[in-house]
mmCIF file of C-alpha atoms in Angstrom:
data_model
loop_
_atom_site.group_PDB
_atom_site.id
_atom_site.type_symbol
_atom_site.label_atom_id
_atom_site.label_comp_id
_atom_site.label_asym_id
_atom_site.label_seq_id
_atom_site.Cartn_x
_atom_site.Cartn_y
_atom_site.Cartn_z
ATOM 1 C CA MET G 1 -7.058 47.680 -0.974
ATOM 2 C CA HIS G 2 -8.656 46.289 2.158
ATOM 3 C CA PHE G 3 -10.187 43.019 3.215
ATOM 4 C CA PHE G 4 -12.968 43.609 5.776
ATOM 5 C CA GLY G 5 -11.068 46.564 7.156
ATOM 6 C CA VAL G 6 -7.661 44.803 7.119
ATOM 7 C CA ALA G 7 -5.107 45.886 4.522
ATOM 8 C CA VAL G 8 -3.960 43.076 2.227
ATOM 9 C CA CYS G 9 -1.777 42.789 -0.859
ATOM 10 C CA GLY G 10 -1.924 40.560 -3.902
ATOM 11 C CA ILE G 11 -5.744 40.582 -4.324
ATOM 12 C CA PRO G 12 -6.169 43.342 -6.931
ATOM 13 C CA GLY G 13 -9.638 44.775 -7.364
ATOM 14 C CA CYS G 14 -11.509 42.121 -5.445
ATOM 15 C CA PHE G 15 -12.586 43.874 -2.227
ATOM 16 C CA VAL G 16 -14.420 47.109 -1.584
ATOM 17 C CA LYS G 17 -12.233 49.838 -0.135
ATOM 18 C CA LYS G 18 -13.208 50.794 3.381
ATOM 19 C CA LYS G 19 -11.850 53.272 5.857
ATOM 20 C CA MET G 20 -9.463 51.500 8.227
ATOM 21 C CA PRO G 21 -10.837 51.310 11.783
ATOM 22 C CA VAL G 22 -8.627 51.988 14.775
ATOM 23 C CA LEU G 23 -7.236 48.621 15.830
ATOM 24 C CA PRO G 24 -5.325 47.660 18.969
ATOM 25 C CA GLU G 25 -1.552 47.703 18.630
ATOM 26 C CA PHE G 26 -0.129 44.368 17.430
ATOM 27 C CA TYR G 27 -3.613 43.201 16.399
ATOM 28 C CA LYS G 28 -3.414 39.856 14.525
ATOM 29 C CA PRO G 29 -6.715 38.382 13.282
ATOM 30 C CA GLU G 30 -7.092 34.597 13.226
ATOM 31 C CA PHE G 31 -8.879 34.738 9.877
ATOM 32 C CA LEU G 32 -10.394 37.051 7.286
ATOM 33 C CA PRO G 33 -14.014 36.089 6.454
ATOM 34 C CA ALA G 34 -15.051 34.701 3.080
ATOM 35 C CA ARG G 35 -16.472 37.110 0.541
ATOM 36 C CA LEU G 36 -17.647 36.996 -3.076
ATOM 37 C CA CYS G 37 -15.198 38.793 -5.360
ATOM 38 C CA SER G 38 -14.384 39.257 -9.025
ATOM 39 C CA ASP G 39 -11.505 40.547 -11.122
ATOM 40 C CA ALA G 40 -10.221 40.339 -14.686
ATOM 41 C CA THR G 41 -7.753 37.566 -13.903
ATOM 42 C CA ARG G 42 -9.757 35.082 -11.848
ATOM 43 C CA GLY G 43 -13.290 36.005 -12.815
ATOM 44 C CA VAL G 44 -15.809 35.320 -10.036
ATOM 45 C CA PHE G 45 -14.455 33.693 -6.893
ATOM 46 C CA ILE G 46 -14.689 33.439 -3.119
ATOM 47 C CA ALA G 47 -11.705 34.669 -1.109
ATOM 48 C CA TYR G 48 -10.823 34.265 2.551
ATOM 49 C CA ALA G 49 -7.669 33.990 4.638
ATOM 50 C CA ILE G 50 -6.366 31.972 7.608
ATOM 51 C CA ALA G 51 -3.592 33.107 9.942
ATOM 52 C CA ASN G 52 -0.342 31.153 9.852
ATOM 53 C CA ALA G 53 1.582 30.360 12.997
ATOM 54 C CA ASP G 54 3.935 33.316 12.357
ATOM 55 C CA GLY G 55 1.042 35.779 12.080
ATOM 56 C CA THR G 56 1.067 36.079 8.283
ATOM 57 C CA MET G 57 -2.112 35.373 6.365
ATOM 58 C CA CYS G 58 -2.639 32.417 4.025
ATOM 59 C CA TYR G 59 -5.141 33.462 1.352
ATOM 60 C CA LYS G 60 -7.593 30.978 -0.160
ATOM 61 C CA TYR G 61 -9.497 31.310 -3.430
ATOM 62 C CA ILE G 62 -12.394 29.242 -4.786
ATOM 63 C CA LYS G 63 -13.241 29.927 -8.437
ATOM 64 C CA LEU G 64 -16.930 29.906 -9.322
ATOM 65 C CA ASN G 65 -16.813 30.740 -13.034
ATOM 66 C CA LYS G 66 -18.148 27.398 -14.263
ATOM 67 C CA TYR G 67 -21.121 27.602 -11.868
ATOM 68 C CA LYS G 68 -21.900 31.176 -12.896
ATOM 69 C CA ARG G 69 -21.964 30.095 -16.552
ATOM 70 C CA ILE G 70 -24.457 27.264 -16.092
ATOM 71 C CA MET G 71 -26.696 28.658 -13.314
ATOM 72 C CA PRO G 72 -29.436 31.302 -13.517
ATOM 73 C CA PRO G 73 -28.338 34.488 -11.663
ATOM 74 C CA ALA G 74 -30.711 33.912 -8.724
ATOM 75 C CA ASP G 75 -29.626 30.294 -8.279
ATOM 76 C CA PHE G 76 -25.973 31.260 -8.508
ATOM 77 C CA ALA G 77 -26.409 33.967 -5.857
ATOM 78 C CA THR G 78 -28.045 31.436 -3.506
ATOM 79 C CA PHE G 79 -25.345 28.856 -4.221
ATOM 80 C CA ALA G 80 -22.494 31.303 -3.599
ATOM 81 C CA ALA G 81 -24.124 32.649 -0.428
ATOM 82 C CA GLY G 82 -24.433 29.120 0.920
ATOM 83 C CA MET G 83 -20.769 28.415 0.261
ATOM 84 C CA ILE G 84 -19.734 31.657 1.953
ATOM 85 C CA LYS G 85 -21.899 30.877 4.973
ATOM 86 C CA ASP G 86 -20.415 27.384 5.327
ATOM 87 C CA ILE G 87 -16.855 28.691 5.081
ATOM 88 C CA ASN G 88 -17.409 31.491 7.591
ATOM 89 C CA LEU G 89 -19.122 29.185 10.091
ATOM 90 C CA LYS G 90 -16.123 26.897 9.923
ATOM 91 C CA LEU G 91 -13.735 29.824 10.360
ATOM 92 C CA ILE G 92 -15.662 31.091 13.380
ATOM 93 C CA ASN G 93 -15.837 27.653 15.014
ATOM 94 C CA THR G 94 -12.178 26.805 14.407
ATOM 95 C CA SER G 95 -9.613 27.668 17.059
ATOM 96 C CA ALA G 96 -6.204 29.135 16.347
ATOM 97 C CA PRO G 97 -4.544 27.126 13.587
ATOM 98 C CA THR G 98 -2.331 24.190 14.455
ATOM 99 C CA ASP G 99 -0.376 21.781 12.261
ATOM 100 C CA GLU G 100 -3.367 19.410 12.382
ATOM 101 C CA ASN G 101 -5.788 22.139 11.347
ATOM 102 C CA ASN G 102 -3.498 23.091 8.477
ATOM 103 C CA ARG G 103 -3.655 19.501 7.279
ATOM 104 C CA HIS G 104 -7.432 19.460 7.666
ATOM 105 C CA SER G 105 -7.656 22.532 5.435
ATOM 106 C CA MET G 106 -5.619 20.946 2.633
ATOM 107 C CA PRO G 107 -7.392 20.547 -0.740
ATOM 108 C CA VAL G 108 -8.610 17.009 -1.383
ATOM 109 C CA ALA G 109 -6.448 16.496 -4.482
ATOM 110 C CA LYS G 110 -3.287 17.567 -2.668
ATOM 111 C CA ALA G 111 -3.981 15.283 0.310
ATOM 112 C CA VAL G 112 -4.630 12.387 -2.076
ATOM 113 C CA ASP G 113 -1.297 13.078 -3.785
ATOM 114 C CA MET G 114 0.430 12.843 -0.402
ATOM 115 C CA TYR G 115 -1.160 9.424 0.071
ATOM 116 C CA LEU G 116 -0.073 8.197 -3.379
ATOM 117 C CA ASN G 117 3.498 9.410 -2.871
ATOM 118 C CA ASP G 118 3.684 7.413 0.335
ATOM 119 C CA LYS G 119 2.120 4.289 -1.189
ATOM 120 C CA MET G 120 4.497 4.404 -4.150
ATOM 121 C CA ARG G 121 7.268 3.160 -1.867
ATOM 122 C CA GLU G 122 5.525 -0.090 -0.975
ATOM 123 C CA LEU G 123 3.298 -1.107 -3.896
ATOM 124 C CA ARG G 124 4.100 -2.718 -7.231
ATOM 125 C CA PRO G 125 3.704 -0.518 -10.366
ATOM 126 C CA GLU G 126 0.715 -2.603 -11.522
ATOM 127 C CA THR G 127 -0.993 -2.144 -8.151
ATOM 128 C CA MET G 128 -0.170 1.589 -8.129
ATOM 129 C CA ARG G 129 -1.996 2.024 -11.426
ATOM 130 C CA THR G 130 -5.172 0.747 -9.767
ATOM 131 C CA TYR G 131 -4.731 3.038 -6.747
ATOM 132 C CA LYS G 132 -4.014 6.039 -8.981
ATOM 133 C CA SER G 133 -7.109 5.343 -11.075
ATOM 134 C CA PHE G 134 -9.373 5.282 -8.008
ATOM 135 C CA CYS G 135 -7.759 8.397 -6.488
ATOM 136 C CA LYS G 136 -8.059 10.311 -9.759
ATOM 137 C CA ILE G 137 -11.773 9.521 -10.086
ATOM 138 C CA PHE G 138 -12.426 10.423 -6.436
ATOM 139 C CA SER G 139 -10.462 13.699 -6.630
ATOM 140 C CA GLU G 140 -12.273 14.736 -9.820
ATOM 141 C CA TRP G 141 -15.644 13.917 -8.262
ATOM 142 C CA CYS G 142 -14.821 16.056 -5.205
ATOM 143 C CA ASN G 143 -13.632 18.933 -7.409
ATOM 144 C CA ASN G 144 -16.808 18.840 -9.500
ATOM 145 C CA THR G 145 -19.295 18.178 -6.679
ATOM 146 C CA VAL G 146 -17.942 19.799 -3.494
ATOM 147 C CA PRO G 147 -15.112 22.102 -4.636
ATOM 148 C CA HIS G 148 -15.434 24.331 -1.549
ATOM 149 C CA LEU G 149 -14.696 21.489 0.893
ATOM 150 C CA THR G 150 -11.222 20.605 2.125
ATOM 151 C CA VAL G 151 -10.154 17.059 2.970
ATOM 152 C CA GLY G 152 -10.996 17.633 6.640
ATOM 153 C CA ASP G 153 -14.527 18.751 5.705
ATOM 154 C CA LEU G 154 -15.491 15.476 3.996
ATOM 155 C CA ARG G 155 -18.026 13.328 5.832
ATOM 156 C CA PRO G 156 -19.571 9.851 5.327
ATOM 157 C CA ILE G 157 -22.391 11.332 3.231
ATOM 158 C CA HIS G 158 -19.814 12.356 0.618
ATOM 159 C CA ALA G 159 -18.432 8.815 0.404
ATOM 160 C CA ILE G 160 -21.964 7.431 0.035
ATOM 161 C CA LYS G 161 -22.779 9.929 -2.734
ATOM 162 C CA PHE G 162 -19.491 9.145 -4.482
ATOM 163 C CA MET G 163 -20.232 5.413 -4.439
ATOM 164 C CA GLU G 164 -23.746 6.075 -5.753
ATOM 165 C CA TYR G 165 -22.186 8.070 -8.587
ATOM 166 C CA TYR G 166 -19.654 5.305 -9.280
ATOM 167 C CA TYR G 167 -22.294 2.569 -9.304
ATOM 168 C CA ASN G 168 -25.044 4.364 -11.241
ATOM 169 C CA VAL G 169 -23.238 6.829 -13.516
ATOM 170 C CA ARG G 170 -20.088 4.852 -14.277
ATOM 171 C CA THR G 171 -22.182 1.632 -14.233
ATOM 172 C CA CYS G 172 -19.655 -0.611 -12.495
ATOM 173 C CA GLY G 173 -20.339 -4.169 -11.354
ATOM 174 C CA ASN G 174 -20.676 -5.326 -7.766
ATOM 175 C CA ASN G 175 -17.093 -6.587 -7.532
ATOM 176 C CA SER G 176 -15.707 -3.305 -8.838
ATOM 177 C CA TYR G 177 -18.004 -1.427 -6.431
ATOM 178 C CA ASN G 178 -16.661 -3.423 -3.485
ATOM 179 C CA ASN G 179 -13.081 -2.886 -4.605
ATOM 180 C CA ASN G 180 -13.645 0.871 -4.655
ATOM 181 C CA ILE G 181 -14.978 0.761 -1.106
ATOM 182 C CA LYS G 182 -11.817 -1.128 -0.102
ATOM 183 C CA TRP G 183 -9.566 1.435 -1.795
ATOM 184 C CA GLY G 184 -11.562 4.316 -0.301
ATOM 185 C CA ARG G 185 -11.235 2.871 3.194
ATOM 186 C CA GLY G 186 -7.507 2.421 2.667
ATOM 187 C CA LEU G 187 -7.121 6.011 1.465
ATOM 188 C CA PHE G 188 -9.022 7.569 4.357
ATOM 189 C CA GLU G 189 -7.469 5.326 6.975
ATOM 190 C CA TRP G 190 -4.110 6.690 5.840
ATOM 191 C CA LEU G 191 -5.471 10.267 5.866
ATOM 192 C CA ARG G 192 -6.929 9.725 9.344
ATOM 193 C CA THR G 193 -3.767 8.276 10.852
ATOM 194 C CA HIS G 194 -1.739 11.125 9.330
ATOM 195 C CA CYS G 195 -4.108 13.771 10.785
ATOM 196 C CA TYR G 196 -5.599 15.020 7.505
ATOM 197 C CA THR G 197 -9.090 14.103 8.719
ATOM 198 C CA ASP G 198 -10.801 12.838 11.855
ATOM 199 C CA VAL G 199 -12.962 10.155 10.287
ATOM 200 C CA ASN G 200 -12.718 7.352 7.722
ATOM 201 C CA ILE G 201 -15.695 8.380 5.617
ATOM 202 C CA PHE G 202 -15.847 5.088 3.653
ATOM 203 C CA VAL G 203 -16.459 2.923 6.733
ATOM 204 C CA SER G 204 -20.197 3.604 6.490
ATOM 205 C CA CYS G 205 -20.376 2.363 2.867
ATOM 206 C CA GLN G 206 -21.944 -1.089 2.634
ATOM 207 C CA ARG G 207 -20.497 -3.733 0.325
ATOM 208 C CA LYS G 208 -22.669 -5.420 -2.295
ATOM 209 C CA ARG G 209 -22.950 -9.126 -2.890
ATOM 210 C CA ASN G 210 -19.977 -10.399 -4.896
ATOM 211 C CA GLU G 211 -20.665 -11.582 -8.412
ATOM 212 C CA GLN G 212 -19.633 -15.113 -9.332
ATOM 213 C CA LYS G 213 -16.499 -15.343 -11.459
ATOM 214 C CA THR G 214 -17.135 -16.262 -15.099
ATOM 215 C CA ARG G 215 -13.999 -18.399 -15.413
ATOM 216 C CA VAL G 216 -14.234 -22.180 -15.805
ATOM 217 C CA LEU G 217 -11.657 -24.860 -15.139
ATOM 218 C CA ILE G 218 -9.450 -26.019 -18.014
ATOM 219 C CA ASP G 219 -9.492 -29.824 -18.199
ATOM 220 C CA ALA G 220 -6.485 -32.018 -18.960
ATOM 221 C CA THR G 221 -7.595 -32.730 -22.533
ATOM 222 C CA THR G 222 -7.733 -29.034 -23.359
ATOM 223 C CA ARG G 223 -4.396 -28.389 -21.644
ATOM 224 C CA HIS G 224 -2.768 -31.129 -23.749
ATOM 225 C CA LYS G 225 -4.317 -29.570 -26.860
ATOM 226 C CA ILE G 226 -2.810 -26.195 -25.924
ATOM 227 C CA ALA G 227 0.602 -27.734 -25.195
ATOM 228 C CA ASP G 228 0.660 -29.651 -28.500
ATOM 229 C CA TYR G 229 -0.169 -26.518 -30.503
ATOM 230 C CA LEU G 230 2.444 -24.328 -28.771
ATOM 231 C CA THR G 231 5.072 -27.077 -29.110
ATOM 232 C CA GLU G 232 4.359 -27.529 -32.824
ATOM 233 C CA THR G 233 4.647 -23.764 -33.373
ATOM 234 C CA LYS G 234 7.776 -23.618 -31.146
ATOM 235 C CA GLN G 235 6.273 -21.071 -28.760
ATOM 236 C CA TYR G 236 8.255 -22.474 -25.852
ATOM 237 C CA GLY G 237 8.438 -19.235 -23.875
ATOM 238 C CA PHE G 238 4.675 -18.758 -23.820
ATOM 239 C CA LEU G 239 4.152 -22.448 -23.007
ATOM 240 C CA LEU G 240 6.591 -21.985 -20.102
ATOM 241 C CA ALA G 241 4.497 -19.080 -18.808
ATOM 242 C CA LEU G 242 1.335 -21.221 -18.937
ATOM 243 C CA HIS G 243 3.065 -24.046 -17.075
ATOM 244 C CA LEU G 244 4.186 -21.614 -14.374
ATOM 245 C CA VAL G 245 0.616 -20.381 -13.946
ATOM 246 C CA TYR G 246 -0.886 -23.886 -13.769
ATOM 247 C CA SER G 247 1.790 -25.966 -12.013
ATOM 248 C CA SER G 248 3.705 -23.400 -9.936
ATOM 249 C CA LEU G 249 0.647 -21.163 -9.296
ATOM 250 C CA ILE G 250 2.682 -18.067 -10.124
ATOM 251 C CA ARG G 251 0.505 -15.154 -11.198
ATOM 252 C CA PRO G 252 1.075 -13.710 -14.703
ATOM 253 C CA LYS G 253 2.065 -10.330 -13.223
ATOM 254 C CA GLU G 254 4.628 -12.081 -11.023
ATOM 255 C CA ILE G 255 6.031 -14.093 -13.956
ATOM 256 C CA ALA G 256 6.623 -10.857 -15.852
ATOM 257 C CA GLU G 257 8.941 -9.614 -13.074
ATOM 258 C CA LEU G 258 10.961 -12.790 -12.479
ATOM 259 C CA HIS G 259 14.691 -12.841 -13.268
ATOM 260 C CA ILE G 260 16.809 -15.789 -14.357
ATOM 261 C CA GLU G 261 18.601 -15.652 -10.995
ATOM 262 C CA ASP G 262 15.254 -16.456 -9.294
ATOM 263 C CA VAL G 263 15.171 -19.868 -11.009
ATOM 264 C CA LYS G 264 16.746 -22.668 -8.943
ATOM 265 C CA ASP G 265 17.108 -26.406 -9.560
ATOM 266 C CA LYS G 266 13.670 -27.565 -8.381
ATOM 267 C CA TYR G 267 11.904 -24.320 -7.523
ATOM 268 C CA ILE G 268 11.546 -20.633 -8.330
ATOM 269 C CA VAL G 269 11.886 -17.916 -5.722
ATOM 270 C CA VAL G 270 9.169 -15.266 -6.020
ATOM 271 C CA PRO G 271 10.726 -12.227 -4.259
ATOM 272 C CA GLY G 272 8.621 -10.162 -1.856
ATOM 273 C CA HIS G 273 8.736 -7.061 -4.058
ATOM 274 C CA VAL G 274 7.359 -9.158 -6.936
ATOM 275 C CA ALA G 275 4.712 -11.153 -5.047
ATOM 276 C CA LYS G 276 1.199 -9.751 -4.959
ATOM 277 C CA ASN G 277 1.000 -10.054 -1.164
ATOM 278 C CA HIS G 278 4.619 -8.899 -0.663
ATOM 279 C CA ASN G 279 5.624 -12.220 0.924
ATOM 280 C CA GLN G 280 8.621 -14.004 -0.578
ATOM 281 C CA ARG G 281 7.738 -17.601 -1.385
ATOM 282 C CA VAL G 282 9.161 -20.683 -3.060
ATOM 283 C CA SER G 283 7.165 -22.169 -5.951
ATOM 284 C CA ALA G 284 7.935 -25.736 -6.991
ATOM 285 C CA ILE G 285 8.597 -26.531 -10.643
ATOM 286 C CA THR G 286 8.023 -29.738 -12.618
ATOM 287 C CA PRO G 287 10.254 -31.714 -15.003
ATOM 288 C CA ALA G 288 8.203 -30.254 -17.876
ATOM 289 C CA ILE G 289 9.069 -26.731 -16.712
ATOM 290 C CA ARG G 290 12.771 -27.651 -16.463
ATOM 291 C CA GLU G 291 12.669 -28.913 -20.065
ATOM 292 C CA LEU G 292 11.042 -25.691 -21.264
ATOM 293 C CA LEU G 293 13.695 -23.661 -19.425
ATOM 294 C CA ARG G 294 16.302 -25.657 -21.342
ATOM 295 C CA LEU G 295 14.528 -25.043 -24.648
ATOM 296 C CA ILE G 296 14.618 -21.250 -24.175
ATOM 297 C CA ARG G 297 18.325 -21.618 -23.225
ATOM 298 C CA ILE G 298 18.274 -19.604 -20.002
ATOM 299 C CA ASP G 299 21.830 -20.795 -19.230
ATOM 300 C CA SER G 300 23.093 -18.720 -22.173
ATOM 301 C CA PHE G 301 21.789 -15.426 -20.749
ATOM 302 C CA PRO G 302 23.100 -13.295 -17.837
ATOM 303 C CA SER G 303 21.456 -14.078 -14.502
ATOM 304 C CA HIS G 304 20.155 -10.510 -14.124
ATOM 305 C CA TYR G 305 18.048 -10.792 -17.296
ATOM 306 C CA TYR G 306 14.279 -11.083 -16.972
ATOM 307 C CA LEU G 307 13.065 -14.641 -17.436
ATOM 308 C CA LEU G 308 10.702 -13.556 -20.227
ATOM 309 C CA GLY G 309 10.824 -10.486 -22.449
ATOM 310 C CA SER G 310 8.455 -9.244 -25.135
ATOM 311 C CA ASP G 311 9.521 -12.055 -27.503
ATOM 312 C CA MET G 312 8.907 -14.642 -24.748
ATOM 313 C CA LEU G 313 12.655 -15.232 -24.319
ATOM 314 C CA PRO G 314 15.063 -13.948 -21.630
ATOM 315 C CA SER G 315 15.668 -10.240 -22.075
ATOM 316 C CA ARG G 316 17.042 -7.061 -20.497
ATOM 317 C CA SER G 317 13.496 -5.676 -20.289
ATOM 318 C CA ALA G 318 10.442 -7.397 -18.832
ATOM 319 C CA VAL G 319 7.482 -8.581 -20.874
ATOM 320 C CA ASN G 320 4.393 -6.382 -20.634
ATOM 321 C CA ILE G 321 1.583 -8.201 -18.828
ATOM 322 C CA HIS G 322 -0.804 -7.345 -21.674
ATOM 323 C CA ARG G 323 1.412 -9.402 -23.985
ATOM 324 C CA PHE G 324 0.315 -12.518 -22.076
ATOM 325 C CA THR G 325 -3.387 -11.718 -22.363
ATOM 326 C CA LYS G 326 -3.150 -10.884 -26.084
ATOM 327 C CA LYS G 327 -1.333 -14.129 -26.874
ATOM 328 C CA TRP G 328 -3.886 -16.073 -24.804
ATOM 329 C CA ALA G 329 -6.772 -14.452 -26.691
ATOM 330 C CA LYS G 330 -5.168 -15.404 -30.009
ATOM 331 C CA LEU G 331 -4.538 -18.965 -28.788
ATOM 332 C CA ARG G 332 -8.140 -19.299 -27.642
ATOM 333 C CA GLU G 333 -9.343 -18.131 -31.053
ATOM 334 C CA VAL G 334 -7.103 -20.554 -32.969
ATOM 335 C CA LEU G 335 -8.117 -23.553 -30.847
ATOM 336 C CA HIS G 336 -11.793 -22.483 -30.629
ATOM 337 C CA LEU G 337 -11.832 -22.428 -26.833
ATOM 338 C CA PRO G 338 -14.780 -20.869 -24.957
ATOM 339 C CA VAL G 339 -14.402 -17.304 -23.734
ATOM 340 C CA GLU G 340 -14.875 -18.491 -20.143
ATOM 341 C CA MET G 341 -11.460 -20.182 -20.384
ATOM 342 C CA GLN G 342 -9.283 -17.272 -19.397
ATOM 343 C CA LEU G 343 -5.553 -17.137 -18.738
ATOM 344 C CA TYR G 344 -6.174 -17.031 -14.991
ATOM 345 C CA SER G 345 -8.339 -20.169 -15.359
ATOM 346 C CA LEU G 346 -5.081 -22.134 -15.498
ATOM 347 C CA ARG G 347 -4.220 -21.032 -11.959
ATOM 348 C CA ASP G 348 -7.731 -21.903 -10.760
ATOM 349 C CA SER G 349 -7.390 -25.321 -12.435
ATOM 350 C CA GLY G 350 -4.005 -25.870 -10.790
ATOM 351 C CA ILE G 351 -5.434 -25.117 -7.341
ATOM 352 C CA SER G 352 -8.465 -27.346 -7.936
ATOM 353 C CA ASP G 353 -6.349 -30.246 -9.241
ATOM 354 C CA LEU G 354 -4.004 -30.070 -6.237
ATOM 355 C CA LEU G 355 -6.940 -30.231 -3.839
ATOM 356 C CA ARG G 356 -8.521 -33.124 -5.730
ATOM 357 C CA ALA G 357 -5.179 -34.954 -5.773
ATOM 358 C CA GLY G 358 -5.271 -35.002 -1.977
ATOM 359 C CA VAL G 359 -2.750 -32.242 -1.247
ATOM 360 C CA ASP G 360 -3.750 -30.723 2.080
ATOM 361 C CA PRO G 361 -5.498 -27.320 1.788
ATOM 362 C CA VAL G 362 -2.958 -25.526 4.006
ATOM 363 C CA SER G 363 -0.092 -26.499 1.696
ATOM 364 C CA VAL G 364 -2.123 -25.388 -1.334
ATOM 365 C CA MET G 365 -2.913 -22.108 0.417
ATOM 366 C CA HIS G 366 0.798 -21.388 0.978
ATOM 367 C CA HIS G 367 1.761 -22.523 -2.521
ATOM 368 C CA ALA G 368 -0.900 -20.249 -4.035
ATOM 369 C CA ASP G 369 0.110 -17.294 -1.788
ATOM 370 C CA HIS G 370 -3.377 -16.858 -0.323
ATOM 371 C CA HIS G 371 -4.196 -15.097 2.926
ATOM 372 C CA SER G 372 -6.663 -17.746 4.106
ATOM 373 C CA LEU G 373 -8.197 -21.134 3.328
ATOM 374 C CA GLU G 374 -11.438 -19.384 2.434
ATOM 375 C CA ILE G 375 -9.702 -17.696 -0.503
ATOM 376 C CA THR G 376 -8.122 -20.987 -1.614
ATOM 377 C CA THR G 377 -11.430 -22.870 -1.673
ATOM 378 C CA ARG G 378 -13.211 -19.933 -3.326
ATOM 379 C CA TYR G 379 -10.691 -19.785 -6.155
ATOM 380 C CA ALA G 380 -11.065 -23.507 -6.702
ATOM 381 C CA ASN G 381 -14.862 -23.274 -6.757
ATOM 382 C CA HIS G 382 -15.323 -22.849 -10.512
ATOM 383 C CA VAL G 383 -17.476 -24.691 -13.008
ATOM 384 C CA ASP G 384 -16.044 -28.026 -14.183
ATOM 385 C CA ALA G 385 -17.278 -28.419 -17.754
ATOM 386 C CA HIS G 386 -17.139 -32.230 -17.521
ATOM 387 C CA LEU G 387 -18.747 -32.655 -14.110
ATOM 388 C CA VAL G 388 -22.318 -33.007 -15.456
ATOM 389 C CA ASP G 389 -21.284 -35.701 -17.960
ATOM 390 C CA MET G 390 -19.306 -37.556 -15.300
ATOM 391 C CA MET G 391 -22.276 -37.623 -12.920
ATOM 392 C CA TYR G 392 -24.761 -38.554 -15.661
ATOM 393 C CA ASN G 393 -22.650 -41.440 -16.963
ATOM 394 C CA ARG G 394 -21.518 -42.849 -13.605
ATOM 395 C CA LYS G 395 -21.931 -46.613 -13.481
ATOM 396 C CA VAL G 396 -22.925 -46.956 -9.838
ATOM 397 C CA GLY G 397 -26.697 -46.440 -9.481
ATOM 398 C CA PHE G 398 -28.894 -45.659 -6.502
#
């Protein structure tokens, strides 16, 4: 069996036999051109080969069966010919392979897996789930839309088309759209700096205007109503979690990963590997929080236990973050609270109340673990349900 006049093994029945030409001694081709082939095992596919550094050939196969099934014969022939032409032009214009070129020729899904394996060492499990979701969608889109392209072949037009698909077909909102651009830029910046590609293809994607958050602030009257109900029903662990969100500005995901040993006399240490922004910080606690810690008897549990488990008491295993949101949804239903009052609204209310109490914005920024004052003021900029009544009923006139 021969491949364009060069004998090869391991590609049964896919190339036409030709008489071997007389080649110079020690002849080593840099590549074997792409060609349309078929056999009983793979079906219809394109095959080509690239020379390794040691002179051996690395064979590549691109299956076309799904395209042959859905396309008319003439359209499929044109489609396959175009793919072959693109591959051969790249082979002709590429110099002898180097380590960088080998990385450029890596399949998109494999390169993305390399990125995820590296990120796994520095990101929290909750954050990794978001990264994995984006990478899975992007890899599947590439496999379905441009299966013949390697990671080094991708260009800005592919990122633009992917974002159009994500916005129009998957019907995401503007905030989700912008987040995907951010994750795409992060992915390709890593691929670029590790020599898998020469360009960050997502840089050319333009962000859309952010949508306003639908959360509203939770006023003191409503907070007292929540506290009274949870106290009457002896749900001290959940009430503790709500206090930590409002008073200590600790995110629910961070609370779920706190250990008893992180709790000190007047503050809680949020370790760097737990914090969203990977910066260890100290969050102040209140006398009310200290009382709730006493009620769940944290002193009777080992210090390595998680502060809250699935039953909202100290435990060997951490509480699932979705447990918080489910209990909040049930609480909101029982107390007939508006849907705009979300669990995270407590953190927004805590930030807003600190600013209104005269605490300087820089201190609030550090306490809330924000990157900038802009983020702090934006998170506090939610609708106050009582503001209209306060302004309407103010005693001082014009």
